[in-house]
Coordinates of C-alpha atoms in Angstrom, one line a residue:
M1 CA 169.0 -170.1 -38.8
S2 CA 165.5 -171.1 -38.4
E3 CA 165.9 -171.0 -34.7
Q4 CA 167.2 -166.8 -35.6
I5 CA 163.8 -166.5 -37.8
S6 CA 161.6 -168.1 -35.1
D7 CA 163.6 -166.0 -32.4
H8 CA 162.4 -162.7 -34.8
A9 CA 159.5 -163.7 -34.6
G10 CA 158.5 -164.3 -31.0
R11 CA 159.7 -160.7 -30.2
S12 CA 157.2 -159.2 -32.6
G13 CA 154.5 -161.0 -31.4
L14 CA 155.8 -159.7 -27.6
L15 CA 156.7 -156.6 -29.0
E16 CA 153.1 -156.4 -30.9
R17 CA 151.0 -157.9 -27.6
V18 CA 152.8 -154.9 -25.5
Q19 CA 151.9 -151.9 -27.6
A20 CA 148.4 -153.2 -27.8
V21 CA 147.9 -152.7 -23.8
L22 CA 150.0 -149.3 -24.1
P23 CA 147.8 -145.8 -24.2
A24 CA 146.5 -144.9 -27.5
R25 CA 149.3 -142.4 -27.7
F26 CA 152.4 -144.6 -27.1
R27 CA 151.6 -147.2 -29.5
R28 CA 153.6 -147.4 -33.0
G29 CA 152.9 -146.7 -36.6
A30 CA 149.9 -144.3 -36.2
A31 CA 150.4 -140.5 -35.8
V32 CA 148.6 -138.8 -32.8
V33 CA 146.6 -135.6 -32.6
P34 CA 145.5 -135.0 -29.3
V35 CA 142.2 -133.0 -29.3
V36 CA 140.8 -130.3 -26.4
R37 CA 137.2 -129.4 -26.5
L38 CA 136.7 -125.9 -25.4
A39 CA 132.9 -124.8 -25.1
G40 CA 130.7 -122.6 -23.6
V41 CA 130.3 -118.8 -21.9
I42 CA 133.9 -117.2 -21.6
G43 CA 134.5 -115.8 -18.5
A44 CA 131.0 -115.3 -16.8
V45 CA 131.7 -117.4 -13.2
T46 CA 129.4 -117.9 -10.9
P47 CA 129.9 -120.5 -7.6
L48 CA 127.4 -123.3 -9.8
R49 CA 127.9 -122.1 -13.4
P50 CA 131.3 -121.8 -14.1
G51 CA 132.2 -120.2 -17.5
M52 CA 135.9 -120.5 -20.1
T53 CA 138.6 -119.4 -18.5
L54 CA 142.5 -119.5 -18.9
S55 CA 142.5 -121.0 -15.4
G56 CA 139.7 -123.7 -16.3
V57 CA 141.8 -124.9 -19.3
A58 CA 145.1 -124.8 -19.1
K59 CA 145.7 -128.0 -17.7
M60 CA 143.7 -129.3 -20.8
L61 CA 146.4 -127.2 -23.1
E62 CA 149.4 -128.0 -21.3
R63 CA 148.8 -132.1 -21.0
A64 CA 147.8 -131.8 -25.3
F65 CA 150.9 -129.6 -26.1
G66 CA 152.6 -132.2 -24.4
T67 CA 151.5 -135.4 -25.5
R68 CA 153.8 -137.7 -26.8
N69 CA 154.5 -138.4 -30.7
A70 CA 151.5 -135.4 -31.1
K71 CA 152.3 -134.1 -35.2
A72 CA 149.5 -131.4 -34.6
V73 CA 146.9 -130.4 -31.9
A74 CA 143.0 -130.0 -32.4
L75 CA 140.4 -127.5 -30.8
V76 CA 136.9 -128.2 -30.9
I77 CA 135.1 -124.8 -30.4
N78 CA 131.6 -123.9 -29.2
S79 CA 131.3 -120.8 -27.8
P80 CA 129.0 -117.2 -28.4
G81 CA 132.1 -115.6 -26.6
G82 CA 132.2 -113.6 -23.6
S83 CA 135.3 -111.9 -21.4
P84 CA 137.8 -110.1 -24.1
V85 CA 140.6 -110.2 -21.3
Q86 CA 139.7 -114.1 -21.1
S87 CA 139.7 -115.0 -24.6
R88 CA 142.6 -113.5 -25.2
Q89 CA 144.6 -115.1 -22.4
I90 CA 143.5 -118.4 -24.0
Y91 CA 144.6 -117.4 -27.3
L92 CA 147.8 -116.6 -26.2
R93 CA 148.4 -119.4 -24.5
I94 CA 147.6 -121.8 -27.0
R95 CA 150.0 -119.9 -29.3
Q96 CA 152.9 -120.0 -26.8
L97 CA 152.7 -123.5 -26.6
A98 CA 152.1 -124.0 -30.5
A99 CA 155.5 -122.5 -30.4
E100 CA 157.0 -123.9 -27.6
K101 CA 156.3 -127.5 -28.8
K102 CA 156.4 -126.8 -32.7
L103 CA 153.3 -128.4 -33.2
P104 CA 150.8 -126.9 -35.7
V105 CA 147.1 -126.3 -34.5
L106 CA 144.0 -127.2 -35.9
V107 CA 140.4 -125.2 -34.7
F108 CA 136.8 -127.5 -35.4
V109 CA 134.2 -124.8 -35.3
E110 CA 130.8 -126.3 -34.3
D111 CA 127.2 -123.9 -33.9
V112 CA 129.5 -121.2 -32.6
A113 CA 133.1 -119.4 -32.6
A114 CA 131.7 -116.0 -32.4
S115 CA 132.9 -112.7 -30.4
G116 CA 135.4 -114.1 -28.0
G117 CA 135.0 -117.6 -29.5
Y118 CA 136.1 -116.4 -32.7
M119 CA 139.3 -114.9 -30.9
I120 CA 139.9 -118.2 -29.4
A121 CA 139.4 -120.1 -33.0
C122 CA 142.2 -117.3 -34.3
A123 CA 144.8 -119.2 -32.3
G124 CA 144.3 -122.1 -34.9
D125 CA 147.0 -122.2 -37.8
E126 CA 143.9 -124.1 -39.7
I127 CA 140.2 -123.0 -38.9
Y128 CA 137.4 -125.6 -40.1
C129 CA 133.8 -125.3 -39.7
D130 CA 130.7 -126.8 -41.0
P131 CA 128.0 -124.8 -43.5
S132 CA 126.0 -124.3 -40.6
S133 CA 128.2 -123.3 -37.8
I134 CA 128.3 -119.2 -37.5
L135 CA 131.8 -117.7 -37.4
G136 CA 132.3 -113.9 -36.2
S137 CA 131.0 -111.2 -34.0
I138 CA 134.6 -109.3 -34.5
G139 CA 132.9 -106.2 -32.2
V140 CA 132.2 -105.6 -28.4
V141 CA 128.7 -105.4 -26.9
G142 CA 127.8 -104.4 -23.4
G143 CA 124.6 -103.8 -21.7
S144 CA 122.6 -103.1 -18.2
F145 CA 118.9 -101.9 -17.6
G146 CA 117.4 -98.9 -17.0
L147 CA 115.5 -99.0 -13.6
E148 CA 115.3 -95.6 -12.1
G149 CA 111.0 -95.8 -13.0
L150 CA 110.5 -98.9 -11.7
I151 CA 112.0 -97.9 -8.3
K152 CA 109.7 -94.5 -8.3
K153 CA 107.1 -96.8 -9.0
I154 CA 107.1 -98.8 -6.4
G155 CA 108.5 -96.5 -4.2
V156 CA 111.7 -97.3 -3.6
E157 CA 114.4 -94.4 -2.4
R158 CA 118.0 -94.8 -3.8
R159 CA 120.6 -93.9 -1.3
L160 CA 124.5 -94.1 -2.9
Y161 CA 127.5 -92.3 -1.2
T162 CA 130.3 -92.2 -3.3
A163 CA 133.9 -90.7 -3.1
G164 CA 134.9 -90.0 -7.0
S165 CA 133.0 -88.3 -9.4
H166 CA 132.4 -91.3 -11.7
K167 CA 131.9 -94.0 -9.4
A168 CA 128.7 -95.0 -10.1
M169 CA 128.8 -94.5 -13.5
L170 CA 126.3 -96.6 -15.3
D171 CA 124.5 -97.4 -12.5
P172 CA 121.2 -99.2 -13.5
F173 CA 118.6 -97.3 -10.8
L174 CA 120.1 -93.4 -12.0
P175 CA 119.1 -91.7 -14.9
E176 CA 121.7 -92.4 -18.0
N177 CA 124.5 -89.6 -18.4
P178 CA 125.0 -88.8 -22.1
D179 CA 128.9 -89.0 -20.7
D180 CA 129.0 -91.6 -19.0
V181 CA 128.1 -93.5 -22.1
A182 CA 130.3 -91.9 -24.3
R183 CA 133.6 -92.7 -22.1
L184 CA 132.2 -96.1 -22.2
K185 CA 132.2 -96.5 -26.0
A186 CA 135.4 -95.4 -25.8
I187 CA 136.7 -98.7 -23.9
Q188 CA 134.7 -100.1 -26.0
R189 CA 136.2 -99.3 -29.6
E190 CA 139.8 -99.2 -27.6
I191 CA 139.3 -103.1 -27.0
H192 CA 137.4 -103.7 -30.4
A193 CA 140.9 -102.1 -31.5
I194 CA 142.7 -105.3 -30.1
F195 CA 140.0 -107.5 -31.4
I196 CA 140.3 -106.5 -34.9
T197 CA 145.0 -106.1 -34.8
L198 CA 144.7 -109.9 -34.1
V199 CA 142.0 -111.2 -36.1
K200 CA 144.4 -109.9 -38.6
Q201 CA 147.5 -110.4 -37.4
S202 CA 146.6 -114.2 -37.1
R203 CA 144.4 -115.1 -40.6
G204 CA 146.3 -112.1 -42.5
S205 CA 146.3 -112.3 -46.6
R206 CA 143.6 -114.7 -45.7
L207 CA 140.9 -112.3 -44.8
K208 CA 139.0 -111.2 -48.0
G209 CA 136.2 -108.7 -46.9
A210 CA 136.5 -105.0 -46.7
D211 CA 137.1 -103.6 -42.8
D212 CA 134.0 -101.9 -42.7
M213 CA 132.0 -105.4 -42.9
L214 CA 134.5 -107.9 -41.3
F215 CA 134.9 -105.7 -38.4
T216 CA 131.2 -104.4 -37.7
G217 CA 130.1 -107.2 -35.3
E218 CA 128.7 -108.7 -38.0
Y219 CA 128.3 -112.9 -38.2
W220 CA 128.0 -115.4 -40.9
A221 CA 127.4 -118.8 -41.4
G222 CA 130.1 -121.6 -42.8
D223 CA 130.1 -121.3 -46.8
T224 CA 130.0 -117.1 -46.6
A225 CA 132.9 -117.2 -43.1
I226 CA 135.1 -119.0 -45.5
G227 CA 134.8 -116.9 -48.3
L228 CA 135.5 -114.0 -46.6
G229 CA 139.1 -116.0 -45.2
L230 CA 137.7 -116.2 -41.4
A231 CA 138.3 -119.9 -42.1
D232 CA 140.0 -122.2 -44.1
G233 CA 137.2 -124.9 -45.3
I234 CA 134.2 -127.3 -44.9
G235 CA 135.4 -130.3 -43.0
D236 CA 134.8 -132.6 -39.7
I237 CA 137.4 -133.2 -37.1
R238 CA 137.2 -137.2 -37.8
S239 CA 137.5 -136.8 -41.8
T240 CA 140.2 -134.0 -42.3
L241 CA 142.3 -135.8 -39.3
R242 CA 142.0 -139.0 -41.3
A243 CA 142.2 -137.4 -44.5
R244 CA 145.6 -135.2 -43.5
Y245 CA 147.8 -138.4 -40.9
G246 CA 145.8 -141.2 -42.3
D247 CA 143.3 -143.5 -41.6
K248 CA 145.0 -144.7 -38.3
V249 CA 145.5 -141.5 -37.0
L250 CA 144.8 -141.4 -32.9
T251 CA 142.9 -138.6 -31.4
P252 CA 142.5 -139.4 -27.8
V253 CA 140.8 -136.4 -26.1
I254 CA 142.1 -134.4 -23.4
A255 CA 139.4 -134.1 -20.5
P256 CA 139.6 -132.0 -17.3
A257 CA 140.8 -133.9 -14.7
S258 CA 138.8 -135.9 -12.7
G259 CA 138.7 -138.7 -10.3
L260 CA 139.4 -139.3 -6.6
L261 CA 142.6 -137.2 -6.5
S262 CA 140.5 -134.4 -7.8
G263 CA 137.5 -134.8 -5.7
L264 CA 139.9 -134.9 -2.6
L265 CA 141.7 -131.9 -3.7
G266 CA 138.1 -129.8 -4.4
R267 CA 136.7 -131.4 -1.1
R268 CA 135.8 -128.3 0.8
A269 CA 136.7 -128.5 4.6
P270 CA 135.9 -130.4 7.2
G271 CA 132.5 -129.0 9.2
A272 CA 132.0 -126.8 6.2
G273 CA 129.0 -128.5 5.2
S274 CA 126.3 -126.6 6.4
L275 CA 128.1 -123.3 5.2
A276 CA 128.3 -124.6 1.8
A277 CA 124.3 -125.0 1.9
L278 CA 124.0 -121.8 2.9
D279 CA 126.3 -120.3 0.2
G280 CA 124.2 -122.4 -2.2
L281 CA 121.5 -120.5 -1.0
A282 CA 122.5 -116.9 -0.9
A283 CA 123.9 -117.9 -4.7
L284 CA 120.3 -118.6 -6.2
P285 CA 119.8 -115.3 -7.7
D286 CA 123.1 -114.8 -9.0
E287 CA 122.9 -118.4 -10.6
V288 CA 118.9 -117.0 -12.2
I289 CA 120.4 -114.1 -13.5
S290 CA 123.5 -115.7 -15.0
A291 CA 121.3 -118.5 -16.7
L292 CA 119.1 -115.7 -17.6
E293 CA 122.7 -114.0 -18.9
T294 CA 124.2 -117.4 -20.8
R295 CA 120.7 -118.5 -22.5
A296 CA 120.7 -114.5 -23.7
I297 CA 124.4 -115.3 -25.0
W298 CA 123.7 -118.0 -27.2
A299 CA 120.3 -116.6 -28.2
R300 CA 121.8 -114.2 -30.1
F301 CA 123.4 -116.9 -32.6
G302 CA 119.5 -118.5 -32.8
L303 CA 120.8 -121.1 -30.6

């Protein structure tokens, strides 16, 4: 009898030692909630300044939802928005994976989830934020510059050749055409309607504000956003997950692929070094403009 007890104790000790060296998600006795961080301007892509796109986050999302023994997936969002197309595609991929794997999605907002960032946040079954987080900005914005006066002042002649009466619509070097502005606003209203429908379908009866308040492009701090039904509560990821799944909850962070293999796959073709340097120099003006645009998008929310 004592030999059986000793044998059982030995097997238990061996199992514990094996589990100690296994990755966290394979250990027994603790809930697993993989974490994916989605941060930055959405869809603004230049060679040196990639924005958040579906192609850039798809692998992370698939790995998170495919994590063994996962009880839920947590998304940490910090984005002032950007491309409505990329925002909606990321939203749809999250909801598709959640349905396939039958896993709840918990969203945690950092500084801001505004515009397209809030659209992605709506993929969560529940949204949590900090009291100082900024949420909302459910609208569509577009902008340009009017430079026709500048080129006249410096003596530059604009030469533009098109086939199609509206091909040069909203060209910044031409005087503003009211008909072109009306066409742009019609497109914006169409995209805005899609955004509104998505928010209403995602948040449902939790929305408390009137349409003419919620969907004007205005944004709010955490407590007010909760009162309007745009979020579900104040909470940081660690405290919230521990309260729900226990102090031993495991939260592996799903990061973008890195290491030797990804470096080899991403390496340029042999002999392209000089071309790469030329590409970098040619891209500098675009990079400066991209940096200024990115800074301006964050600055709209005081960040």
